Tab-separated table of C-alpha atoms and ligand atoms in Angstrom:
chain	number	residue	atom	x	y	z
W	5	MET	CA	-1.010	-29.984	16.138
W	6	ASN	CA	0.822	-29.062	13.171
W	7	ARG	CA	2.955	-25.866	14.082
W	8	LEU	CA	3.832	-22.851	12.364
W	9	VAL	CA	7.076	-21.190	12.678
W	10	VAL	CA	7.091	-17.522	11.501
W	11	LEU	CA	10.836	-15.981	11.348
W	12	GLY	CA	11.202	-12.338	11.173
W	13	SER	CA	10.881	-8.476	11.860
W	14	VAL	CA	9.400	-6.566	14.809
W	15	ASN	CA	8.951	-2.847	13.747
W	16	ALA	CA	7.130	0.086	15.753
W	17	ASP	CA	5.303	2.083	13.348
W	18	HIS	CA	5.424	5.687	13.692
W	19	VAL	CA	2.846	6.950	11.619
W	20	LEU	CA	1.910	10.889	11.286
W	21	ARG	CA	-0.874	12.298	8.832
W	22	VAL	CA	0.369	15.178	6.541
W	23	PRO	CA	-1.440	17.107	4.035
W	24	HIS	CA	1.108	16.445	1.922
W	25	PHE	CA	4.698	14.990	1.973
W	26	PRO	CA	7.578	17.737	3.479
W	27	ARG	CA	9.724	18.952	1.233
W	28	PRO	CA	13.413	19.145	1.382
W	29	GLY	CA	13.947	22.031	4.218
W	30	GLU	CA	10.340	22.359	4.809
W	31	THR	CA	8.614	21.665	8.495
W	32	LEU	CA	5.052	20.151	8.197
W	33	THR	CA	2.568	20.281	10.874
W	34	GLY	CA	0.824	17.111	10.982
W	35	HIS	CA	-1.843	15.364	12.989
W	36	SER	CA	-2.848	12.006	14.433
W	37	TYR	CA	0.343	11.051	15.327
W	38	GLN	CA	0.232	6.992	16.435
W	39	VAL	CA	3.099	4.569	17.193
W	40	VAL	CA	1.455	1.084	16.015
W	41	PRO	CA	2.741	-2.581	16.172
W	42	GLY	CA	4.517	-3.522	12.534
W	43	GLY	CA	6.893	-5.555	10.847
W	44	LYS	CA	6.182	-8.156	8.109
W	45	GLY	CA	7.292	-11.081	10.685
W	46	ALA	CA	5.291	-9.697	13.418
W	47	ASN	CA	2.027	-9.107	11.067
W	48	GLN	CA	2.359	-12.538	9.623
W	49	ALA	CA	2.725	-14.396	12.817
W	50	VAL	CA	-0.608	-12.292	14.359
W	51	ALA	CA	-2.476	-13.077	11.350
W	52	ALA	CA	-1.561	-16.921	11.524
W	53	ALA	CA	-2.435	-16.867	15.469
W	54	ARG	CA	-5.733	-14.863	15.170
W	55	LEU	CA	-6.881	-16.963	12.671
W	56	GLY	CA	-6.797	-20.323	14.362
W	57	ALA	CA	-2.858	-21.580	13.966
W	58	ALA	CA	0.026	-22.604	16.704
W	59	VAL	CA	2.564	-20.155	16.137
W	60	SER	CA	6.070	-19.978	17.277
W	61	PHE	CA	7.350	-16.601	16.353
W	62	ILE	CA	11.380	-16.135	16.022
W	63	ALA	CA	12.272	-12.380	16.296
W	64	ARG	CA	14.421	-9.649	18.039
W	65	ILE	CA	12.947	-6.731	19.743
W	66	GLY	CA	15.121	-3.997	21.565
W	67	ASP	CA	15.721	-3.370	25.092
W	68	ASP	CA	12.921	-0.756	25.084
W	69	ALA	CA	9.297	-0.248	26.621
W	70	ILE	CA	7.652	-0.646	22.767
W	71	GLY	CA	9.369	-3.718	22.066
W	72	ARG	CA	8.122	-5.349	25.520
W	73	GLN	CA	4.681	-4.092	24.736
W	74	MET	CA	4.836	-5.485	21.391
W	75	LYS	CA	6.123	-8.448	22.603
W	76	ALA	CA	3.266	-8.849	25.112
W	77	GLY	CA	0.706	-8.240	22.296
W	78	PHE	CA	1.950	-11.440	20.432
W	79	ALA	CA	1.638	-13.447	23.942
W	80	ASN	CA	-2.327	-12.150	24.140
W	81	ASP	CA	-2.663	-13.239	20.707
W	82	GLY	CA	-1.578	-16.728	21.647
W	83	ILE	CA	1.427	-16.753	19.902
W	84	ASP	CA	4.716	-18.782	21.679
W	85	VAL	CA	6.882	-15.890	22.006
W	86	SER	CA	9.693	-18.083	23.702
W	87	ALA	CA	12.393	-17.279	20.848
W	88	VAL	CA	11.662	-13.499	20.728
W	89	GLU	CA	14.559	-12.493	22.125
W	90	GLN	CA	15.564	-9.078	23.442
W	91	ASP	CA	18.478	-7.226	22.402
W	92	GLU	CA	20.670	-5.618	24.966
W	93	HIS	CA	22.349	-3.155	22.645
W	94	LEU	CA	19.709	-2.046	19.928
W	95	PRO	CA	16.399	-0.475	20.363
W	96	THR	CA	13.115	-1.933	18.263
W	97	GLY	CA	13.454	-2.086	14.718
W	98	ILE	CA	11.262	1.217	13.381
W	99	ALA	CA	9.372	2.458	10.460
W	100	ILE	CA	8.755	6.280	9.990
W	101	ILE	CA	5.493	6.427	7.732
W	102	TYR	CA	4.121	9.308	6.335
W	103	VAL	CA	0.149	9.554	5.126
W	104	SER	CA	-0.856	12.117	3.032
W	105	ASP	CA	-4.326	13.207	2.724
W	106	GLU	CA	-4.766	11.706	-0.740
W	107	GLY	CA	-3.798	8.074	1.190
W	108	GLU	CA	-0.436	7.452	-0.618
W	109	ASN	CA	2.394	6.520	2.099
W	110	SER	CA	6.284	7.226	2.312
W	111	ILE	CA	8.271	5.263	4.462
W	112	GLY	CA	11.437	5.049	6.140
W	113	ILE	CA	12.483	2.127	7.901
W	114	SER	CA	15.755	0.791	10.138
W	115	ALA	CA	16.187	-2.892	11.247
W	116	GLU	CA	18.003	-1.984	14.547
W	117	ALA	CA	17.271	-5.229	16.468
W	118	ASN	CA	15.773	-6.753	13.646
W	119	GLY	CA	19.380	-6.952	11.971
W	120	ALA	CA	20.757	-8.622	14.908
W	121	LEU	CA	18.959	-11.658	14.082
W	122	THR	CA	21.816	-13.478	12.630
W	123	PRO	CA	22.628	-16.936	11.900
W	124	ALA	CA	23.873	-17.960	14.760
W	125	VAL	CA	20.605	-16.878	16.652
W	126	VAL	CA	18.540	-18.718	14.052
W	127	LYS	CA	20.770	-21.613	14.597
W	128	CYS	CA	19.872	-21.661	18.587
W	129	HIS	CA	16.320	-22.301	17.653
W	130	GLU	CA	16.882	-25.224	15.397
W	131	ALA	CA	14.826	-27.360	17.573
W	132	LEU	CA	11.436	-25.078	16.971
W	133	ILE	CA	12.093	-25.220	13.135
W	134	ALA	CA	12.624	-29.232	13.388
W	135	GLY	CA	9.329	-29.360	15.317
W	136	ALA	CA	6.924	-27.195	12.859
W	137	HIS	CA	5.145	-28.332	10.131
W	138	THR	CA	5.801	-25.030	8.088
W	139	LEU	CA	8.143	-22.418	8.482
W	140	LEU	CA	7.348	-18.947	6.972
W	141	LEU	CA	9.559	-16.435	6.317
W	142	GLN	CA	9.943	-12.558	4.788
W	143	LEU	CA	12.982	-10.481	3.833
W	144	GLU	CA	13.259	-7.502	6.798
W	145	VAL	CA	15.808	-9.539	8.533
W	146	PRO	CA	19.184	-10.266	7.412
W	147	LEU	CA	19.306	-12.325	4.275
W	148	GLU	CA	22.029	-14.703	5.489
W	149	SER	CA	19.559	-15.300	8.432
W	150	VAL	CA	16.494	-16.342	6.207
W	151	PHE	CA	19.152	-18.486	4.235
W	152	GLU	CA	19.916	-20.143	7.163
W	153	ALA	CA	16.357	-20.909	8.470
W	154	ALA	CA	15.540	-22.206	5.161
W	155	ARG	CA	18.362	-24.612	5.317
W	156	LEU	CA	17.519	-25.909	8.714
W	157	ALA	CA	13.795	-26.201	7.846
W	158	ARG	CA	15.121	-28.442	4.834
W	159	THR	CA	17.138	-30.371	6.884
W	160	HIS	CA	14.649	-31.399	8.762
W	161	GLY	CA	11.626	-32.179	6.249
W	162	THR	CA	9.833	-28.782	7.577
W	163	GLN	CA	7.821	-26.847	4.487
W	164	VAL	CA	9.517	-23.755	3.682
W	165	VAL	CA	7.250	-20.977	2.619
W	166	LEU	CA	8.699	-17.435	1.674
W	167	ASN	CA	7.026	-14.148	1.255
W	168	PRO	CA	9.803	-12.106	-0.784
W	169	ALA	CA	8.626	-8.497	0.823
W	170	PRO	CA	10.155	-6.165	0.774
W	171	ALA	CA	11.538	-6.971	-2.786
W	172	ARG	CA	15.012	-7.736	-2.461
W	173	PRO	CA	17.159	-9.819	-5.442
W	174	LEU	CA	17.695	-13.316	-3.723
W	175	SER	CA	20.561	-15.851	-4.738
W	176	ALA	CA	19.673	-19.014	-6.490
W	177	GLU	CA	20.675	-21.279	-3.277
W	178	LEU	CA	18.288	-19.491	-1.465
W	179	LEU	CA	15.439	-19.582	-3.929
W	180	ALA	CA	16.112	-23.168	-4.435
W	181	LEU	CA	15.233	-24.407	-1.036
W	182	VAL	CA	11.582	-22.755	-0.998
W	183	ASP	CA	8.499	-24.810	-1.576
W	184	LEU	CA	5.920	-22.330	-1.824
W	185	ILE	CA	6.793	-18.576	-2.793
W	186	THR	CA	3.919	-15.764	-2.307
W	187	PRO	CA	5.442	-12.700	-4.073
W	188	ASN	CA	2.747	-9.489	-4.923
W	189	GLN	CA	3.787	-8.335	-8.412
W	190	THR	CA	6.716	-5.975	-7.501
W	191	GLU	CA	8.265	-8.732	-5.844
W	192	ALA	CA	7.677	-11.479	-8.648
W	193	GLU	CA	8.437	-8.786	-11.367
W	194	LEU	CA	12.191	-8.232	-9.317
W	195	LEU	CA	12.490	-11.965	-9.158
W	196	THR	CA	12.007	-13.423	-12.538
W	197	GLY	CA	12.298	-10.316	-14.555
W	198	VAL	CA	8.583	-10.554	-15.902
W	199	LYS	CA	6.453	-7.462	-15.700
W	200	VAL	CA	3.396	-8.914	-13.894
W	201	SER	CA	-0.128	-7.391	-14.666
W	202	ASP	CA	-2.563	-9.793	-15.601
W	203	GLU	CA	-2.668	-13.689	-15.935
W	204	ALA	CA	-0.677	-14.393	-18.546
W	205	SER	CA	2.154	-12.295	-17.332
W	206	ALA	CA	1.777	-13.964	-13.842
W	207	ALA	CA	1.809	-17.609	-15.679
W	208	GLN	CA	5.284	-16.548	-17.322
W	209	ALA	CA	6.642	-15.371	-13.808
W	210	ALA	CA	5.522	-18.496	-12.186
W	211	ALA	CA	6.963	-20.666	-14.694
W	212	ARG	CA	10.193	-19.121	-14.071
W	213	PHE	CA	9.616	-19.390	-10.023
W	214	HIS	CA	9.366	-23.204	-11.170
W	215	GLN	CA	12.516	-23.240	-13.050
W	216	MET	CA	14.530	-21.916	-10.012
W	217	GLY	CA	13.311	-25.193	-8.232
W	218	ILE	CA	10.283	-23.973	-6.276
W	219	GLY	CA	7.384	-26.287	-6.326
W	220	GLU	CA	4.295	-24.218	-5.591
W	221	VAL	CA	4.190	-20.426	-6.832
W	222	MET	CA	1.187	-18.094	-5.288
W	223	ILE	CA	1.527	-14.349	-6.711
W	224	THR	CA	-0.844	-11.909	-5.233
W	225	LEU	CA	-2.425	-9.055	-7.687
W	226	GLY	CA	-4.136	-6.748	-5.065
W	227	SER	CA	-7.630	-6.813	-5.633
W	228	GLN	CA	-7.590	-9.124	-8.751
W	229	GLY	CA	-6.993	-11.990	-6.583
W	230	VAL	CA	-4.378	-14.603	-6.709
W	231	TYR	CA	-2.383	-16.383	-9.377
W	232	CYS	CA	-1.587	-19.811	-8.110
W	233	SER	CA	0.695	-22.564	-10.073
W	234	ASN	CA	2.011	-25.894	-8.855
W	235	GLY	CA	3.477	-26.746	-12.039
W	236	ARG	CA	0.693	-28.846	-13.127
W	237	GLN	CA	-2.384	-26.959	-12.512
W	238	GLN	CA	-2.662	-23.205	-12.707
W	239	ALA	CA	-5.374	-20.672	-11.908
W	240	LEU	CA	-6.327	-17.209	-11.155
W	241	ILE	CA	-8.264	-17.028	-8.171
W	242	PRO	CA	-10.596	-13.760	-7.775
W	243	GLY	CA	-10.630	-12.017	-4.221
W	244	PHE	CA	-13.849	-10.597	-2.737
W	245	ARG	CA	-14.756	-6.673	-3.950
W	246	VAL	CA	-14.882	-4.573	-0.823
W	247	GLU	CA	-14.285	-0.824	-0.069
W	248	ALA	CA	-10.979	-0.700	0.691
W	249	VAL	CA	-9.410	1.952	3.070
W	250	ASP	CA	-5.810	0.857	3.748
W	251	THR	CA	-4.463	-1.902	2.175
W	252	THR	CA	-1.181	-2.222	4.793
W	253	ALA	CA	-0.626	-6.158	5.860
W	254	ALA	CA	-3.137	-7.108	3.250
W	255	GLY	CA	-0.334	-9.270	1.996
W	256	ASP	CA	0.937	-9.929	5.537
W	257	THR	CA	-2.769	-11.136	6.261
W	258	PHE	CA	-3.480	-13.390	3.055
W	259	ASN	CA	0.066	-15.416	4.068
W	260	GLY	CA	-0.932	-15.836	7.663
W	261	ALA	CA	-4.463	-17.037	7.038
W	262	LEU	CA	-3.545	-18.978	3.979
W	263	LEU	CA	-1.234	-21.211	6.539
W	264	ALA	CA	-3.540	-20.999	9.347
W	265	ALA	CA	-6.600	-22.912	6.891
W	266	GLU	CA	-3.716	-25.051	5.440
W	267	LEU	CA	-2.415	-26.289	8.800
W	268	ALA	CA	-6.004	-26.829	9.839
W	269	GLY	CA	-6.644	-29.310	7.518
W	270	ALA	CA	-8.745	-27.176	4.628
W	271	ASP	CA	-7.948	-28.337	1.107
W	272	PHE	CA	-6.506	-25.810	-1.375
W	273	HIS	CA	-9.519	-23.749	-2.470
W	274	GLU	CA	-11.077	-23.547	1.173
W	275	ALA	CA	-7.591	-22.423	2.228
W	276	VAL	CA	-7.411	-19.474	-0.777
W	277	ARG	CA	-10.975	-18.643	-0.210
W	278	PHE	CA	-10.153	-17.854	3.563
W	279	ALA	CA	-7.020	-16.011	2.769
W	280	HIS	CA	-9.244	-14.012	0.566
W	281	GLY	CA	-11.662	-13.169	3.051
W	282	ALA	CA	-9.136	-12.334	6.015
W	283	ALA	CA	-6.893	-10.141	3.646
W	284	ALA	CA	-10.407	-8.300	2.196
W	285	LEU	CA	-11.927	-7.826	5.675
W	286	SER	CA	-8.253	-6.363	6.476
W	287	VAL	CA	-8.210	-3.643	3.774
W	288	THR	CA	-11.441	-2.234	5.121
W	289	ARG	CA	-9.836	-1.325	8.064
W	290	PHE	CA	-6.974	0.952	8.924
W	291	GLY	CA	-3.595	-0.213	10.136
W	292	ALA	CA	-1.520	-3.170	10.149
W	293	GLN	CA	-1.891	-5.501	13.500
W	294	SER	CA	-4.942	-3.538	14.354
W	295	SER	CA	-6.634	-4.356	10.574
W	296	ILE	CA	-6.186	-8.232	10.868
W	297	PRO	CA	-9.726	-10.133	11.512
W	298	SER	CA	-10.544	-12.836	13.827
W	299	LYS	CA	-11.584	-16.467	12.786
W	300	GLN	CA	-14.895	-16.379	13.521
W	301	GLU	CA	-15.027	-12.501	11.507
W	302	VAL	CA	-13.675	-14.411	8.717
W	303	ASP	CA	-15.959	-17.216	8.875
W	304	THR	CA	-19.223	-14.817	9.197
W	305	PHE	CA	-17.806	-12.747	6.181
W	306	LEU	CA	-17.595	-15.991	4.100
W	307	GLN	CA	-21.029	-17.343	5.271
L	410	ADP	P1	0.383	-6.722	-0.469
L	410	ADP	O1	0.111	-6.042	0.164
L	410	ADP	O2	2.026	-8.099	-0.438
L	410	ADP	O3	1.008	-5.996	-1.878
L	410	ADP	P2	-1.487	-7.711	-2.541
L	410	ADP	O4	-1.756	-6.256	-2.620
L	410	ADP	O5	-1.164	-8.647	-3.713
L	410	ADP	O6	-0.463	-7.784	-1.495
L	410	ADP	O7	-2.821	-8.168	-2.009
L	410	ADP	C1	-2.469	-9.632	-1.035
L	410	ADP	C2	-4.266	-9.954	-1.032
L	410	ADP	O8	-4.937	-9.137	-0.529
L	410	ADP	C3	-5.112	-10.334	-2.575
L	410	ADP	O9	-4.211	-11.305	-3.193
L	410	ADP	C4	-6.188	-10.032	-1.984
L	410	ADP	O10	-6.895	-11.291	-1.437
L	410	ADP	C5	-6.126	-8.818	-0.781
L	410	ADP	N1	-6.445	-7.521	-1.530
L	410	ADP	C6	-5.458	-6.788	-1.637
L	410	ADP	N2	-5.848	-5.732	-1.784
L	410	ADP	C7	-7.411	-5.800	-1.935
L	410	ADP	C8	-8.505	-4.908	-2.513
L	410	ADP	N3	-8.318	-3.795	-2.862
L	410	ADP	N4	-9.870	-5.621	-2.713
L	410	ADP	C9	-10.080	-6.900	-1.779
L	410	ADP	N5	-8.992	-7.712	-1.703
L	410	ADP	C10	-7.642	-7.102	-1.361
């Protein structure tokens, strides 16, 4: 079976609901405190596995109960966790998230064990990357490790997909190793200098990505859908209209679903439709990994 390797972050998301964001010096009483599994790498690995892909995850958790619990959760979703290693010195990565009554969020993150996913650790998993059909990367682990993984994948003929989130400037050397890039509007603007708001501006940004040596570009535009270009054909493919309650992990679900469908043999339009369906379902639910639907749920939604 075509295997997907996801390399990326694991975070414990500490979520507190508050009437408004605390001002400097203010102590505020919140409610509904929860610790939930997150991290872009983990979310995308879980999405791809839940949606039918054979997934191996390369990641680093800390020597703590929450890290072990999340690793057990990944295994429960059918992910190969042999390359999810435990760091002896650092805690699992964290995000501290305030969600206001207006539904806005304010987030502080700390890489912790994710920061110890070094290029040397990545190199130890060369065989896994070499044996995969596709490698999926994001930017919540050290950039030199993202580069090392992409370099190894390119050497072995493994397709490199980069979801360049959260938005960070990237070197031309890294971008030239990417086969498919999947930024949202903010990330596309940071990397190309083009403010992306509609089809015309997305086309301009996509052209810049092609100039950087990237063959395939898919710029996600939230509720507007996704702009796709392979340099010869372009299209803005709309998503599904749903009542959005929490868009956390929409992009992560889109990426995981897209690759799960592609690796299962779907053609391009089927794969995009499946990814839109999965991401639309995820925005109708609260949370990150908890909002990611199963393949059966997506198939039912698309009928
Ligand atoms: P990110 O979460 O990375 O910022 P986007 O907001 O661009 O990514 O959304 C990714 C995908 O999720 C979209 O292409 C679409 O399929 C789906 N999506 C996001 N927001 C909505 C929404 N409000 N309604 C329906 N689908 C949505």
